[in-house]
Each structure stands twice: as C-alpha cells, then as structure tokens.
Amino acid sequence: MEPYIERARRRPGGIVDLSIGSPVDATPDIIREALSEATDAHAYPATIGTPALRQAIIDWFQRRRGVTGLTEANVLPTIGSKELVALLPFMLGLGEGDVVVHPLAAYPTYAIGAALAGATAFGSDEPAAWPERTRLIWLNSPGNPDGRVLSIDELRAARARALQLGATIVSDECYAELGWDEPWNTEQIPSILDARVIEGNRSNTLAVYSLSKQSNMAGYRAAFVAGCATLIGRITTVRKHAGLMLPAPLQAAMVVALGDDVHVAEQKELYRARRDILLPAVEAAGFRIDQSRAGLYIWATEGRDAWDSIDRLASLGIVAGPGHFYGDAYPEHVRFSLTATDERIAAAAERLTA
C-alpha cells in the first residue's frame, strides 16, 4: 500500500485516507471524566470486571440489543475485541485438525486466531458447507468490510448448523448501533443472543461487542463478550492465569459509556451525514455498492481488480482498502471508511465527482 499512500500524499490538497476504520472524533467528555475520576487504582482489577460493569453490560444488552435474561455469569469485559478474536481459538483448546469458520469477506484476525492455535481457517457464508471438523464459527453482523446484516432467520440457521456440528458459534456485533438502510435504519440489528435465535438456550453461543465505534473509545480497548455461562467461565479462567484484565479506570469509564445513549445517537448522526455525502460520490465515480447496509464502511467495486481501483483512487489523493486484504473471495472490491473528518469526507466526494 505504501506506494499508493505516498502518491496520494502528493495530491494538491493532501491525502484523504479512507483505508483505516479508526475513529477521528473526540471521546465524549462524560467518559473522559469518569476515567479521570477513577485513577486511584491501587489494587489489582478483577478479570471478571466490577459488579457495576457487569450490571452495565447486562442492562445495555437488554436496552440496546433486546437481549434479556443475562446474569453476571453470562458477561465478561475484555481488553478490546481484537485480542479476544485472536485468542479465542486458543482459549477454547482448539488445535491441529480443528476448523475455524469465518465469513468470506472477513476481518483478517479471525484467520490469524485460527493459525495461532494451529487450527485451520475456512471462509464460508453457507452453513451447509461448514466442515464436520468445525469447532468454532465466527459470524460478523454488521460485517467488516461489507456491511452485511444477518437476519433472525440467518442467525437461526447458522446456530442450528453449529449445534449440529457441536461447534461454538460467536457473533462479532461491534457495528450493531450503526444501521443505515431499511429496515435497519429504524429496527434493532439482531443479536445472536436474541430470544428468537437461541430459544431459551445459550449453549455454545457468544456475542462480542466493542465500544470503539459507538463511543470513540478505540484507544481505551474497551469491549466485552456475553452468552453461554460455561464458555464465559472457561474463558475467564484462562484470562485470570494470563493476566488479561481490564484496568480499573477503564472499567469505570465503560460503566458510564454503556449507560449513556445520547452520545451514541450523536455519533451515529455524524457518521450518517458523512455516509450521505460519500456514498453517492462513490457511485457517481463508477463504483457499484454491495451490501453496506450498516457499519462504518462502503463496500464497492468497479468490476476490475481492486489494485487497479486503488491506483485510480491514489491519483485522486484518496486511499481505500483493497478487497484482497479481506480474503480471496472479493478481489475486485475496495473498502471506503467513514472514519474521516467532515472536511476530508467532503474533499473525497469532490474529487470523486470532479
């Protein structure tokens, strides 16, 4: 990517980097204040999280995700979601001969986590195609990079196949507050822990969430996992012995972030406004938009190799992510991120439509 980035930097008016999904807006004051007020952290923090944090996670799942019936045994804070994704196959005892399924268009860490455990990664969106040796299944809804949203029926079908295989199924739901297109502009994006999916049985089922996107807390490394109490217990034991505990001040900040819906709605509107500017400009530049119904990305193709599109964009001073970075299935797609300032998004739109 470096040659394309360097060429984009030379464009008059500067580079517009839409390749990285890292928030650019400020962390809300109420969260920063909660962090600063909790800096007397003289004792070791609990791996399982404070009672206040565990209750905040439970309350948030019920209020924002429509998930009821969780207890403290069903939730666990993590140091961001990436370390959990990378380490979960190891923490579940997977190894050689085991298969980790992930989406066709996928965040690379799913496959990296399989490799770290000595397991085999397998990209597939079709439950019927998942191999008999499958022991862990990753779903990602809304998806990164493609913004795909899985319906209740799709989640049910995936979970039914997981139970048939005796596999653990985990849904990475970190973009769930960012729904754009019908019906997700007015309805909650469903969680795998929704009662209509699990039908009263959370066995071998987990949901992962991060505050990086909805609360601009990427630098805080604030995330959590919820679901099957047996799996949460096993993961907790491993994490205790590995010293994987969230710092106490960050736990306090998470409690405040999870309890306040106002800043989440405000941040969503910022991204909505940026999307409303960028998406039609990408289409006007000759790209077809695929999926992209939710989340922080526009998944698009010109119908040619992604590197050719990246080359064209670099000549405009724009950097995006080639589909090659997200698996082998979409070599003609590129990913545009909404995580740029209003000024840079406007600059990108102007260049794309000139």
CSV table of C-alpha atoms in Angstrom, one decimal:
chain,number,residue,atom,x,y,z
A,1,MET,CA,0.0,0.0,0.0
A,2,GLU,CA,2.9,2.4,0.7
A,3,PRO,CA,3.5,3.5,-2.9
A,4,TYR,CA,-0.2,4.4,-3.3
A,5,ILE,CA,-0.2,6.2,0.0
A,6,GLU,CA,2.8,8.2,-1.0
A,7,ARG,CA,1.2,9.1,-4.3
A,8,ALA,CA,-2.0,10.2,-2.6
A,9,ARG,CA,0.0,12.4,-0.2
A,10,ARG,CA,1.4,14.3,-3.2
A,11,ARG,CA,-2.0,15.3,-4.4
A,12,PRO,CA,-2.7,19.1,-4.0
A,13,GLY,CA,-5.0,19.5,-1.0
A,14,GLY,CA,-3.5,16.5,0.7
A,15,ILE,CA,-4.3,12.9,1.2
A,16,VAL,CA,-7.8,11.6,2.1
A,17,ASP,CA,-7.2,8.3,4.0
A,18,LEU,CA,-10.3,6.2,4.0
A,19,SER,CA,-8.5,2.9,4.4
A,20,ILE,CA,-8.5,2.7,8.3
A,21,GLY,CA,-11.5,2.3,10.5
A,22,SER,CA,-10.1,4.2,13.4
A,23,PRO,CA,-12.4,6.9,15.0
A,24,VAL,CA,-11.4,10.5,14.4
A,25,ASP,CA,-13.9,12.2,16.7
A,26,ALA,CA,-13.3,13.0,20.3
A,27,THR,CA,-14.2,10.6,23.1
A,28,PRO,CA,-17.2,12.1,24.9
A,29,ASP,CA,-16.5,14.3,27.9
A,30,ILE,CA,-18.6,12.2,30.3
A,31,ILE,CA,-16.4,9.1,29.5
A,32,ARG,CA,-13.1,11.0,29.9
A,33,GLU,CA,-14.3,12.5,33.2
A,34,ALA,CA,-15.2,9.1,34.5
A,35,LEU,CA,-11.8,7.8,33.6
A,36,SER,CA,-10.0,10.7,35.3
A,37,GLU,CA,-12.1,10.3,38.5
A,38,ALA,CA,-11.1,6.6,38.7
A,39,THR,CA,-7.3,6.9,38.6
A,40,ASP,CA,-6.8,5.8,42.2
A,41,ALA,CA,-6.4,2.2,41.1
A,42,HIS,CA,-4.1,0.8,43.7
A,43,ALA,CA,-5.5,-2.7,43.8
A,44,TYR,CA,-5.4,-5.3,41.1
A,45,PRO,CA,-8.6,-5.2,39.0
A,46,ALA,CA,-10.9,-8.2,38.7
A,47,THR,CA,-10.7,-10.2,35.5
A,48,ILE,CA,-14.5,-10.6,35.6
A,49,GLY,CA,-15.0,-6.9,36.0
A,50,THR,CA,-16.6,-4.9,38.8
A,51,PRO,CA,-20.1,-5.6,39.7
A,52,ALA,CA,-21.1,-2.2,38.3
A,53,LEU,CA,-19.5,-3.0,35.0
A,54,ARG,CA,-21.1,-6.4,34.7
A,55,GLN,CA,-24.5,-5.0,35.5
A,56,ALA,CA,-24.0,-2.2,33.0
A,57,ILE,CA,-23.3,-4.8,30.3
A,58,ILE,CA,-26.4,-6.7,31.3
A,59,ASP,CA,-28.5,-3.6,31.2
A,60,TRP,CA,-27.1,-2.4,27.9
A,61,PHE,CA,-27.8,-5.8,26.2
A,62,GLN,CA,-31.4,-5.6,27.3
A,63,ARG,CA,-31.9,-1.9,26.5
A,64,ARG,CA,-30.0,-1.6,23.2
A,65,ARG,CA,-29.9,-5.2,21.8
A,66,GLY,CA,-33.2,-6.7,23.0
A,67,VAL,CA,-31.3,-9.5,24.9
A,68,THR,CA,-32.9,-10.5,28.2
A,69,GLY,CA,-32.1,-12.9,31.0
A,70,LEU,CA,-28.4,-12.4,31.2
A,71,THR,CA,-26.7,-12.6,34.6
A,72,GLU,CA,-23.2,-11.8,35.8
A,73,ALA,CA,-22.2,-15.3,34.9
A,74,ASN,CA,-23.0,-14.6,31.3
A,75,VAL,CA,-20.8,-11.5,30.7
A,76,LEU,CA,-17.1,-10.7,30.7
A,77,PRO,CA,-15.1,-7.5,29.9
A,78,THR,CA,-12.2,-7.8,27.5
A,79,ILE,CA,-9.2,-5.7,26.5
A,80,GLY,CA,-10.7,-4.6,23.2
A,81,SER,CA,-12.3,-7.1,20.9
A,82,LYS,CA,-9.3,-7.9,18.7
A,83,GLU,CA,-7.4,-9.8,21.4
A,84,LEU,CA,-10.4,-11.9,22.1
A,85,VAL,CA,-10.9,-12.7,18.4
A,86,ALA,CA,-7.2,-13.6,18.1
A,87,LEU,CA,-7.0,-15.7,21.3
A,88,LEU,CA,-10.4,-17.4,21.5
A,89,PRO,CA,-9.4,-20.5,19.5
A,90,PHE,CA,-6.5,-21.0,21.9
A,91,MET,CA,-8.7,-20.3,25.0
A,92,LEU,CA,-11.2,-22.9,23.8
A,93,GLY,CA,-8.5,-25.5,23.3
A,94,LEU,CA,-8.6,-25.8,19.5
A,95,GLY,CA,-5.6,-27.2,17.7
A,96,GLU,CA,-4.4,-29.2,14.7
A,97,GLY,CA,-7.2,-30.7,12.7
A,98,ASP,CA,-9.8,-28.3,14.0
A,99,VAL,CA,-11.6,-25.9,11.7
A,100,VAL,CA,-12.4,-22.2,12.4
A,101,VAL,CA,-15.1,-20.9,10.1
A,102,HIS,CA,-15.3,-17.2,9.3
A,103,PRO,CA,-17.2,-15.0,6.8
A,104,LEU,CA,-16.0,-14.9,3.2
A,105,ALA,CA,-15.3,-11.2,3.4
A,106,ALA,CA,-13.6,-11.0,6.7
A,107,TYR,CA,-11.5,-9.1,9.2
A,108,PRO,CA,-8.2,-10.9,9.0
A,109,THR,CA,-7.9,-11.6,12.7
A,110,TYR,CA,-10.4,-14.5,12.5
A,111,ALA,CA,-7.9,-16.5,10.4
A,112,ILE,CA,-4.9,-15.3,12.4
A,113,GLY,CA,-6.6,-16.6,15.6
A,114,ALA,CA,-7.0,-20.0,14.0
A,115,ALA,CA,-3.3,-20.0,12.9
A,116,LEU,CA,-2.2,-19.1,16.4
A,117,ALA,CA,-3.9,-22.1,17.8
A,118,GLY,CA,-2.7,-24.4,15.0
A,119,ALA,CA,-6.2,-24.8,13.6
A,120,THR,CA,-7.4,-24.3,10.0
A,121,ALA,CA,-9.3,-21.2,8.9
A,122,PHE,CA,-12.2,-21.7,6.4
A,123,GLY,CA,-14.1,-18.9,4.8
A,124,SER,CA,-17.8,-19.6,4.1
A,125,ASP,CA,-21.1,-17.9,4.5
A,126,GLU,CA,-23.1,-21.1,3.8
A,127,PRO,CA,-23.8,-23.2,6.9
A,128,ALA,CA,-24.4,-26.3,4.8
A,129,ALA,CA,-20.8,-26.1,3.6
A,130,TRP,CA,-19.2,-25.9,7.0
A,131,PRO,CA,-16.9,-28.9,7.5
A,132,GLU,CA,-17.5,-31.7,10.0
A,133,ARG,CA,-14.3,-30.8,11.8
A,134,THR,CA,-15.6,-27.3,12.5
A,135,ARG,CA,-15.2,-26.3,16.2
A,136,LEU,CA,-15.6,-22.6,16.1
A,137,ILE,CA,-17.7,-20.4,13.9
A,138,TRP,CA,-17.4,-16.6,13.6
A,139,LEU,CA,-20.2,-14.5,12.3
A,140,ASN,CA,-19.9,-10.8,11.8
A,141,SER,CA,-23.0,-8.7,11.6
A,142,PRO,CA,-22.9,-5.9,10.6
A,143,GLY,CA,-19.9,-7.1,8.7
A,144,ASN,CA,-16.4,-5.6,8.2
A,145,PRO,CA,-15.7,-4.9,5.4
A,146,ASP,CA,-19.0,-5.5,3.6
A,147,GLY,CA,-21.7,-4.1,6.0
A,148,ARG,CA,-23.8,-7.2,5.6
A,149,VAL,CA,-26.5,-7.7,8.2
A,150,LEU,CA,-27.7,-11.1,9.2
A,151,SER,CA,-31.4,-11.5,9.8
A,152,ILE,CA,-33.0,-13.5,12.6
A,153,ASP,CA,-33.6,-16.4,10.2
A,154,GLU,CA,-30.0,-16.3,9.0
A,155,LEU,CA,-28.7,-16.3,12.6
A,156,ARG,CA,-31.0,-19.2,13.5
A,157,ALA,CA,-29.8,-21.2,10.5
A,158,ALA,CA,-26.1,-20.6,11.4
A,159,ARG,CA,-26.7,-21.5,15.0
A,160,ALA,CA,-28.6,-24.7,14.1
A,161,ARG,CA,-25.7,-25.8,12.0
A,162,ALA,CA,-23.3,-25.0,14.8
A,163,LEU,CA,-25.2,-27.1,17.3
A,164,GLN,CA,-25.4,-29.9,14.7
A,165,LEU,CA,-21.6,-29.8,14.4
A,166,GLY,CA,-21.0,-29.5,18.2
A,167,ALA,CA,-19.2,-26.2,17.5
A,168,THR,CA,-19.1,-22.9,19.4
A,169,ILE,CA,-20.6,-20.0,17.5
A,170,VAL,CA,-19.6,-16.4,18.1
A,171,SER,CA,-21.2,-13.3,16.6
A,172,ASP,CA,-18.9,-10.2,16.3
A,173,GLU,CA,-21.5,-7.4,16.6
A,174,CYS,CA,-19.3,-4.4,17.1
A,175,TYR,CA,-21.1,-2.2,14.5
A,176,ALA,CA,-24.7,-3.0,15.7
A,177,GLU,CA,-25.6,0.6,16.6
A,178,LEU,CA,-24.8,1.8,13.0
A,179,GLY,CA,-27.7,0.7,10.9
A,180,TRP,CA,-28.5,2.7,7.7
A,181,ASP,CA,-30.7,1.1,5.1
A,182,GLU,CA,-34.2,-0.3,5.6
A,183,PRO,CA,-35.2,-1.9,7.8
A,184,TRP,CA,-32.1,-1.3,10.0
A,185,ASN,CA,-32.5,2.5,10.0
A,186,THR,CA,-35.4,2.0,12.3
A,187,GLU,CA,-35.1,-1.5,13.7
A,188,GLN,CA,-32.5,-3.0,16.1
A,189,ILE,CA,-30.0,-5.1,14.3
A,190,PRO,CA,-30.5,-8.5,15.7
A,191,SER,CA,-28.0,-10.2,18.1
A,192,ILE,CA,-27.3,-13.9,18.1
A,193,LEU,CA,-28.4,-13.8,21.7
A,194,ASP,CA,-31.9,-12.7,20.7
A,195,ALA,CA,-34.5,-14.9,22.2
A,196,ARG,CA,-35.8,-15.7,18.7
A,197,VAL,CA,-32.4,-17.1,17.8
A,198,ILE,CA,-31.4,-19.0,21.0
A,199,GLU,CA,-34.9,-20.1,22.0
A,200,GLY,CA,-34.0,-20.2,25.7
A,201,ASN,CA,-30.7,-22.0,25.3
A,202,ARG,CA,-27.4,-20.1,25.1
A,203,SER,CA,-25.2,-23.2,25.0
A,204,ASN,CA,-22.0,-22.7,22.9
A,205,THR,CA,-23.2,-19.3,21.8
A,206,LEU,CA,-21.4,-15.9,22.4
A,207,ALA,CA,-21.7,-12.3,21.2
A,208,VAL,CA,-18.8,-9.9,21.2
A,209,TYR,CA,-19.1,-6.1,21.3
A,210,SER,CA,-16.8,-3.1,21.4
A,211,LEU,CA,-17.2,0.5,22.5
A,212,SER,CA,-14.5,1.6,20.0
A,213,LYS,CA,-17.1,2.6,17.3
A,214,GLN,CA,-20.2,3.8,19.1
A,215,SER,CA,-18.3,5.7,21.8
A,216,ASN,CA,-15.0,6.7,20.1
A,217,MET,CA,-13.1,4.5,22.7
A,218,ALA,CA,-10.7,2.7,20.4
A,219,GLY,CA,-7.8,3.9,22.4
A,220,TYR,CA,-9.4,2.6,25.6
A,221,ARG,CA,-9.5,-1.0,24.4
A,222,ALA,CA,-13.0,-1.5,25.9
A,223,ALA,CA,-15.0,-4.5,24.9
A,224,PHE,CA,-16.9,-7.4,26.3
A,225,VAL,CA,-18.3,-10.9,25.5
A,226,ALA,CA,-21.6,-12.4,26.6
A,227,GLY,CA,-23.6,-15.6,26.3
A,228,CYS,CA,-23.0,-19.2,27.4
A,229,ALA,CA,-22.1,-19.2,31.1
A,230,THR,CA,-19.9,-22.4,30.6
A,231,LEU,CA,-17.9,-20.8,27.9
A,232,ILE,CA,-17.6,-17.5,29.8
A,233,GLY,CA,-16.3,-19.5,32.8
A,234,ARG,CA,-13.7,-21.2,30.7
A,235,ILE,CA,-12.5,-18.0,29.1
A,236,THR,CA,-12.4,-16.3,32.5
A,237,THR,CA,-10.2,-19.0,34.0
A,238,VAL,CA,-7.7,-18.7,31.1
A,239,ARG,CA,-7.7,-14.9,31.3
A,240,LYS,CA,-7.1,-14.9,35.0
A,241,HIS,CA,-4.0,-17.0,34.7
A,242,ALA,CA,-2.8,-15.0,31.7
A,243,GLY,CA,-3.2,-11.7,33.5
A,244,LEU,CA,-5.7,-10.4,30.9
A,245,MET,CA,-7.7,-8.0,33.0
A,246,LEU,CA,-9.1,-4.6,32.0
A,247,PRO,CA,-7.6,-1.7,34.0
A,248,ALA,CA,-9.8,-0.4,36.7
A,249,PRO,CA,-10.1,3.2,35.4
A,250,LEU,CA,-11.2,1.8,32.1
A,251,GLN,CA,-13.9,-0.3,33.7
A,252,ALA,CA,-15.3,2.8,35.4
A,253,ALA,CA,-15.3,4.6,32.0
A,254,MET,CA,-17.1,1.7,30.4
A,255,VAL,CA,-19.9,1.9,33.0
A,256,VAL,CA,-20.6,5.5,32.1
A,257,ALA,CA,-20.3,4.8,28.3
A,258,LEU,CA,-22.7,1.9,28.5
A,259,GLY,CA,-25.3,3.9,30.5
A,260,ASP,CA,-25.5,6.9,28.2
A,261,ASP,CA,-27.3,6.6,24.9
A,262,VAL,CA,-27.2,10.3,24.0
A,263,HIS,CA,-23.6,10.4,22.9
A,264,VAL,CA,-24.1,7.2,20.8
A,265,ALA,CA,-27.0,8.8,18.9
A,266,GLU,CA,-24.9,11.9,18.3
A,267,GLN,CA,-22.0,9.9,17.0
A,268,LYS,CA,-24.3,7.9,14.7
A,269,GLU,CA,-25.6,11.1,13.2
A,270,LEU,CA,-22.1,12.2,12.4
A,271,TYR,CA,-21.4,9.0,10.5
A,272,ARG,CA,-24.8,9.2,8.8
A,273,ALA,CA,-24.0,12.6,7.5
A,274,ARG,CA,-20.6,11.5,6.2
A,275,ARG,CA,-22.2,8.4,4.6
A,276,ASP,CA,-24.8,10.6,2.9
A,277,ILE,CA,-22.0,12.6,1.3
A,278,LEU,CA,-19.5,9.8,0.4
A,279,LEU,CA,-21.8,7.0,-0.8
A,280,PRO,CA,-23.4,8.9,-3.8
A,281,ALA,CA,-20.0,10.2,-4.7
A,282,VAL,CA,-18.6,6.7,-4.8
A,283,GLU,CA,-21.5,5.7,-7.1
A,284,ALA,CA,-21.0,8.7,-9.3
A,285,ALA,CA,-17.4,7.7,-9.7
A,286,GLY,CA,-18.5,4.4,-11.3
A,287,PHE,CA,-18.5,2.1,-8.4
A,288,ARG,CA,-21.3,-0.4,-7.6
A,289,ILE,CA,-22.1,-0.5,-3.9
A,290,ASP,CA,-22.7,-4.0,-2.5
A,291,GLN,CA,-24.2,-4.7,1.0
A,292,SER,CA,-23.1,-1.7,3.1
A,293,ARG,CA,-26.4,-1.6,4.9
A,294,ALA,CA,-24.8,-0.9,8.2
A,295,GLY,CA,-21.4,-0.3,9.9
A,296,LEU,CA,-18.6,2.1,9.1
A,297,TYR,CA,-17.7,1.1,5.6
A,298,ILE,CA,-18.8,1.3,1.9
A,299,TRP,CA,-18.0,-1.9,0.1
A,300,ALA,CA,-17.8,-1.2,-3.6
A,301,THR,CA,-16.4,-2.4,-7.0
A,302,GLU,CA,-15.7,-1.1,-10.4
A,303,GLY,CA,-15.7,-4.6,-11.8
A,304,ARG,CA,-11.9,-4.8,-12.1
A,305,ASP,CA,-9.0,-5.8,-9.9
A,306,ALA,CA,-9.0,-3.9,-6.6
A,307,TRP,CA,-5.4,-2.8,-7.1
A,308,ASP,CA,-6.5,-1.0,-10.3
A,309,SER,CA,-9.1,0.8,-8.4
A,310,ILE,CA,-6.7,1.6,-5.6
A,311,ASP,CA,-4.3,3.0,-8.2
A,312,ARG,CA,-7.1,5.2,-9.7
A,313,LEU,CA,-8.1,6.5,-6.2
A,314,ALA,CA,-4.4,7.3,-5.3
A,315,SER,CA,-4.3,9.6,-8.4
A,316,LEU,CA,-7.2,11.5,-6.8
A,317,GLY,CA,-5.4,11.6,-3.4
A,318,ILE,CA,-7.7,9.0,-1.9
A,319,VAL,CA,-6.7,5.8,-0.1
A,320,ALA,CA,-9.1,2.9,0.4
A,321,GLY,CA,-8.6,-0.7,1.4
A,322,PRO,CA,-8.3,-3.4,-1.4
A,323,GLY,CA,-10.6,-6.4,-1.1
A,324,HIS,CA,-7.5,-8.6,-1.2
A,325,PHE,CA,-6.9,-7.7,2.4
A,326,TYR,CA,-10.2,-9.3,3.5
A,327,GLY,CA,-9.8,-12.7,1.9
A,328,ASP,CA,-9.7,-14.2,-1.6
A,329,ALA,CA,-13.4,-14.0,-2.4
A,330,TYR,CA,-13.6,-10.4,-3.4
A,331,PRO,CA,-10.6,-9.4,-5.4
A,332,GLU,CA,-12.5,-6.6,-7.2
A,333,HIS,CA,-13.9,-4.8,-4.2
A,334,VAL,CA,-12.5,-1.9,-2.2
A,335,ARG,CA,-13.5,-0.7,1.3
A,336,PHE,CA,-14.1,3.0,2.0
A,337,SER,CA,-14.2,4.0,5.6
A,338,LEU,CA,-16.5,6.7,7.1
A,339,THR,CA,-13.9,7.4,9.8
A,340,ALA,CA,-12.5,10.6,8.5
A,341,THR,CA,-13.3,14.2,9.4
A,342,ASP,CA,-16.2,16.1,7.7
A,343,GLU,CA,-13.7,18.1,5.8
A,344,ARG,CA,-11.8,15.1,4.4
A,345,ILE,CA,-15.1,13.3,3.5
A,346,ALA,CA,-16.2,16.4,1.6
A,347,ALA,CA,-12.8,16.5,-0.1
A,348,ALA,CA,-13.1,12.9,-1.2
A,349,ALA,CA,-16.6,13.5,-2.6
A,350,GLU,CA,-15.5,16.5,-4.5
A,351,ARG,CA,-12.6,14.6,-6.1
A,352,LEU,CA,-14.7,11.6,-6.9
A,353,THR,CA,-17.3,13.7,-8.7
A,354,ALA,CA,-15.0,16.2,-10.5
